Coordinates of C-alpha atoms in Angstrom, one line a residue:
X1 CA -57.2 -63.1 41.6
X2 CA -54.3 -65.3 42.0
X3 CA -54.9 -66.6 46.1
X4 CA -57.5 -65.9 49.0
X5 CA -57.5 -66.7 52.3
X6 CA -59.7 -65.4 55.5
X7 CA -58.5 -62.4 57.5
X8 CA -61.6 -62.3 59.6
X9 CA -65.3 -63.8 59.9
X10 CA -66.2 -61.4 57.7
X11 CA -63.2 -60.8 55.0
X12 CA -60.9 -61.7 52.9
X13 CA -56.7 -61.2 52.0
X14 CA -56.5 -61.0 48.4
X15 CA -53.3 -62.0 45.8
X16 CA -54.2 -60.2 43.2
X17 CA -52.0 -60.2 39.1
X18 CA -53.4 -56.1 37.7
X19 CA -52.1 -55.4 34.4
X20 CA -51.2 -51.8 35.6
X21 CA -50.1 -51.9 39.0
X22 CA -48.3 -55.6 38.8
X23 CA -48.9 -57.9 42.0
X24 CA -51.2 -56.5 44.7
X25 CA -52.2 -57.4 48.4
X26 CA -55.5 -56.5 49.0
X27 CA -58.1 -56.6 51.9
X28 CA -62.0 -57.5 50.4
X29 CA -63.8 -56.5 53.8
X30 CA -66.8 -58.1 54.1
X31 CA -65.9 -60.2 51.1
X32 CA -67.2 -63.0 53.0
X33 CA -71.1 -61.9 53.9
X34 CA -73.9 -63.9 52.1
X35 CA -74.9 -60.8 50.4
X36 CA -71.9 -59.4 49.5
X37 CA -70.9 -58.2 46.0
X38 CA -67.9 -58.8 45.6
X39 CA -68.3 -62.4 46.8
X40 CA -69.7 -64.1 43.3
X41 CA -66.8 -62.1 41.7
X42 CA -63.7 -62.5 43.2
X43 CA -63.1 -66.2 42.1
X44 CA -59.2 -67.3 40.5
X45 CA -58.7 -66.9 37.1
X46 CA -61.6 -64.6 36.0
X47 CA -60.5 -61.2 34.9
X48 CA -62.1 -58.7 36.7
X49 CA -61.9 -54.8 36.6
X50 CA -61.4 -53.5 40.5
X51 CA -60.8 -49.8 42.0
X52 CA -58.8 -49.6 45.5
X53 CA -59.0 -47.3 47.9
X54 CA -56.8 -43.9 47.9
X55 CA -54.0 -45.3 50.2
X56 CA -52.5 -47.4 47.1
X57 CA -48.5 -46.5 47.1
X58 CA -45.8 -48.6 46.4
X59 CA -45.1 -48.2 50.4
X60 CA -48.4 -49.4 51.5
X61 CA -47.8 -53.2 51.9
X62 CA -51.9 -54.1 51.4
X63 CA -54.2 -51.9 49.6
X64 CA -57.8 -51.6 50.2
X65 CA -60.3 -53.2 47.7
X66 CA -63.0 -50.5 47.1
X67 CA -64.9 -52.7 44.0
X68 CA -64.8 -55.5 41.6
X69 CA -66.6 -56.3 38.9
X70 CA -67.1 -58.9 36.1
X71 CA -64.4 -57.7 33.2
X72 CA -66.0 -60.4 30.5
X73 CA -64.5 -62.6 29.1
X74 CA -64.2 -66.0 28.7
X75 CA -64.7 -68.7 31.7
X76 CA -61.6 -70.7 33.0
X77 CA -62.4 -74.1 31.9
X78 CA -61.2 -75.9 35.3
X79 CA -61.5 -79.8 34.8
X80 CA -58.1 -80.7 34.1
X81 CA -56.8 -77.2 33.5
X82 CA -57.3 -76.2 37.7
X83 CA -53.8 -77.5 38.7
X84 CA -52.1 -76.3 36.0
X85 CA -53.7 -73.2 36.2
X86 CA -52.9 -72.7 40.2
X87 CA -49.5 -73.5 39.3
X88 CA -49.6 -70.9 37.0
X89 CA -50.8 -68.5 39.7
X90 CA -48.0 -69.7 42.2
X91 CA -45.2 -69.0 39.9
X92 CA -46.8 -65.7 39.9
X93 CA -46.4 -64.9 44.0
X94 CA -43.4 -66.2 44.3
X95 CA -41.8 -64.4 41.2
X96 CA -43.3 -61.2 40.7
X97 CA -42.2 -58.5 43.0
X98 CA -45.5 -56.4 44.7
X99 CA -46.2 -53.3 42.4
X100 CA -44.2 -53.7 39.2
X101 CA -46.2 -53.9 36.4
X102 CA -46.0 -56.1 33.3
X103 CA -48.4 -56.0 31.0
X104 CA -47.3 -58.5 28.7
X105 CA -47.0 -61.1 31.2
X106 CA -50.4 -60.5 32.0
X107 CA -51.8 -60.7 28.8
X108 CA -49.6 -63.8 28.4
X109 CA -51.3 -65.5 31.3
X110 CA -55.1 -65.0 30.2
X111 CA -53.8 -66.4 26.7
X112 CA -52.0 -69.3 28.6
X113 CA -55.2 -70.2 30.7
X114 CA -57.6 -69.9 27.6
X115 CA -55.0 -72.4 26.0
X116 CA -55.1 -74.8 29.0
X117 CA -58.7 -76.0 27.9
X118 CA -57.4 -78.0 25.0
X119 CA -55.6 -81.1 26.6
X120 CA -53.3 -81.2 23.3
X121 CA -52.2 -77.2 24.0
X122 CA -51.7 -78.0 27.8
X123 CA -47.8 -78.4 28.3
X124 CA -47.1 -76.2 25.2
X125 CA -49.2 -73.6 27.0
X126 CA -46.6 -74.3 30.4
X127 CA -43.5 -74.3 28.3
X128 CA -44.5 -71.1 26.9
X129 CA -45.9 -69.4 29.8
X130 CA -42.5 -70.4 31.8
X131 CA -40.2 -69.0 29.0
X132 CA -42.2 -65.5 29.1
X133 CA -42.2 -65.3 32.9
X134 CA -38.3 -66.0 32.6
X135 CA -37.7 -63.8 29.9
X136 CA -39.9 -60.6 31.6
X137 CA -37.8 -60.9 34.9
X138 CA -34.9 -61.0 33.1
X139 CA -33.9 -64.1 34.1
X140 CA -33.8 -65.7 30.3
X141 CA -30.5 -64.7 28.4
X142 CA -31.4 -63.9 24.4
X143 CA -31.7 -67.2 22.7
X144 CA -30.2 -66.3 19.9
X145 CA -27.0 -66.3 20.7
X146 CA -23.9 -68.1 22.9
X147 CA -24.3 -66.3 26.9
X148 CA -20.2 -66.7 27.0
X149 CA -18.9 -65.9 23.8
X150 CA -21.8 -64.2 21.8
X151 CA -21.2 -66.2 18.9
X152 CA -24.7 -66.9 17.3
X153 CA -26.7 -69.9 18.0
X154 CA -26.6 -72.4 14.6
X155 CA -29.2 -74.5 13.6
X156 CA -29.2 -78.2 13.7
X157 CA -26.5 -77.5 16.3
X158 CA -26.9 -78.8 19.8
X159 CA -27.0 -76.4 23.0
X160 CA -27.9 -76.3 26.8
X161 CA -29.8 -73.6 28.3
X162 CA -27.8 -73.6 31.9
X163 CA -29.4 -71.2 34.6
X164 CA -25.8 -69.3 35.4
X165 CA -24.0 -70.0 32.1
X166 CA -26.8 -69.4 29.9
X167 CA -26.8 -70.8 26.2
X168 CA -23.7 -72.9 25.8
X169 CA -22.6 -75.5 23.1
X170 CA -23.6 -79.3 24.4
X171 CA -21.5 -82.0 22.9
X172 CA -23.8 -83.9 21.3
X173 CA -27.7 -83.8 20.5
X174 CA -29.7 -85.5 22.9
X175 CA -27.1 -85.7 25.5
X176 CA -24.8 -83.6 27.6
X177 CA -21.4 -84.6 29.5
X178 CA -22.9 -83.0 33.1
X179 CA -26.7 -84.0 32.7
X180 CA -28.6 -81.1 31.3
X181 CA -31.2 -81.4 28.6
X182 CA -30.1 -80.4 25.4
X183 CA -31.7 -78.7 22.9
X184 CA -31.1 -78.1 19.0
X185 CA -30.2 -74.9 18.2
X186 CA -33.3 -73.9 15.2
X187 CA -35.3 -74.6 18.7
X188 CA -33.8 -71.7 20.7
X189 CA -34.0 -69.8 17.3
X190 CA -37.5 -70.0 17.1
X191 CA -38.1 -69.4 20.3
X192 CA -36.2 -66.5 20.4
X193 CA -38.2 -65.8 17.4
X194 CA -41.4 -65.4 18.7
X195 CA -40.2 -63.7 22.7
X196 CA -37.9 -60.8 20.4
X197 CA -41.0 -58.8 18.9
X198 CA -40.4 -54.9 19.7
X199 CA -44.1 -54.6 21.2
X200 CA -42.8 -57.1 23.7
X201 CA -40.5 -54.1 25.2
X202 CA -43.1 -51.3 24.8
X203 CA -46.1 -51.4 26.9
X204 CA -48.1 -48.8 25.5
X205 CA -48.5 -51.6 22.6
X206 CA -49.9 -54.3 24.2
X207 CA -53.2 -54.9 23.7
X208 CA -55.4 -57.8 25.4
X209 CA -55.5 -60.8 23.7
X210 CA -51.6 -59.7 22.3
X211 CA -48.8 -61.7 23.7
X212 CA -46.4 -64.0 22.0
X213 CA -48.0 -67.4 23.6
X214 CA -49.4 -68.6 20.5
X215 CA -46.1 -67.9 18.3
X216 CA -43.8 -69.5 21.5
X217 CA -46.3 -72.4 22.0
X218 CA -45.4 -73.5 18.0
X219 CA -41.9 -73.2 18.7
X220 CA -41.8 -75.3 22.0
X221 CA -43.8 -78.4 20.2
X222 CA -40.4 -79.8 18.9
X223 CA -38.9 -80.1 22.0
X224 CA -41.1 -80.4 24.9
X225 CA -39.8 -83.0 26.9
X226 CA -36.4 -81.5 27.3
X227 CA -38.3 -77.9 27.7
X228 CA -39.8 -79.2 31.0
X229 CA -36.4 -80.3 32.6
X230 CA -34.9 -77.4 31.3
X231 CA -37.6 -75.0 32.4
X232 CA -37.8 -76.6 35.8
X233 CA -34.2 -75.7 36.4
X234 CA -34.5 -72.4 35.4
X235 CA -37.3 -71.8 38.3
X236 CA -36.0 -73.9 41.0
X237 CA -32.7 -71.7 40.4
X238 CA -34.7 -68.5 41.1
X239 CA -37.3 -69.6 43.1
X240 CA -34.3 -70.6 45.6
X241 CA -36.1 -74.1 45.9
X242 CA -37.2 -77.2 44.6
X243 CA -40.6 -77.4 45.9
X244 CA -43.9 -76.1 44.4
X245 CA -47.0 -77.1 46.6
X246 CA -49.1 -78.0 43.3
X247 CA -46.5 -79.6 41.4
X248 CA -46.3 -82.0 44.9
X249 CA -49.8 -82.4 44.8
X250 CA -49.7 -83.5 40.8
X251 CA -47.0 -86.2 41.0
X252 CA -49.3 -87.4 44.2
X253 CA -52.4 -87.3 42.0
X254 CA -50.5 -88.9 39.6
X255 CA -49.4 -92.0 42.3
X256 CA -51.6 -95.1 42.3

């Protein structure tokens, strides 16, 4: 469950990530009751198998939730993982369309929030989590090689990542003539590395617990500073904005 919020005295509106039906809008009637059972189980981050009701199309805008139940699992740590972890979760409603499934995503995000519980894996886990997201929408050009030209990417070389250009050539390491972050090019190579696997494009493959976060989170340790601009300018491009409530509320947490 990615969000909740009350729709009556007695229920709730659900954002919910499914690994086979993508993002869904559901209604928990009587989610809200003392005694209800779906109330210790629909908490965010826990993975939970659910059934819906028989009106379920891609036309209906919210589906009816019929059951929920503990899926096992792991717990989500919480602590200093909650922001992050709810900024994982808004990425996801204002991304993913409603009913388009991606299964490697959503393995990629119970990896991600496993990985948020060790303070050393945090921004690694964010870098890597942002590139998949990017990269499933289709909104991350192949890494590999120059967007323009198609020349391949060299290593030791330095590059942009630019969110309408794509990979370009940057005229010196470390700095760029317009501002962007720049990035050596055995970076993007291994990054490309790890997001290129055939499973990645085949989703009768993917298994839980398989996704490339592990593999992408290596690669990203090099260069995570730069990562962060750079993925922050890829989002704000598609996201159409510059504001994320829980990255407002971290830099004010962060304010003495």
């Amino acid at each position: 469950m990615l969000h909740s919020h009350d729709w009556s005295e007695s229920s709730l509106i659900l954002d919910m990530f499914c690994r086979e039906q993508g993002r869904v809008v559901a209604i928990a009637k009587g989610a809200k009751r003392p005694y209800s059972q779906l109330r210790p189980v629909l908490m965010p981050f826990q993975r939970i198998a659910v059934g819906f009701g028989s009106k379920r199309g891609d036309d209906a805008e919210v589906w009816l939730l019929r059951q929920a139940e503990w899926a096992g699992g792991p717990a989500f740590c919480g602590g200093d993982a909650l922001l992050p972890g709810f900024y994982l979760n808004e990425l996801l409603m204002k991304l993913l369309p409603r009913h388009d499934p991606h299964p490697v995503l959503f393995e990629a995000y119970a990896d991600t929030l496993q990985a948020l519980a060790e303070p050393g894996l945090l921004h690694a886990a964010l870098r890597a989590f942002e590139l998949i997201l990017l990269r499933q929408l289709g909104h991350l050009p192949d890494l590999a090689l120059q967007t323009v030209d198609g020349r391949p990417v060299l290593a030791g070389e330095p590059y942009e990542l630019h969110p309408e250009l794509g990979v370009r050539p940057a005229h010196r390491l470390g700095e760029s003539a317009d501002g962007p972050s720049v990035l050596n090019g055995s970076v993007l190579l291994a990054m490309e590395d790890a997001l290129s696997d055939g499973w990645l494009n085949d989703p009768r493959r993917v298994k839980p617990g398989h996704s490339p976060v592990p593999s992408l989170m290596a690669a990203c340790v090099p260069a995570l500073v730069d990562l962060k601009v750079i993925t922050r300018s890829l989002l704000h491009y598609h996201l159409g904005t510059n504001t994320l409530r829980t990255r407002q509320l971290m830099m004010e947490l962060q304010q003495p």
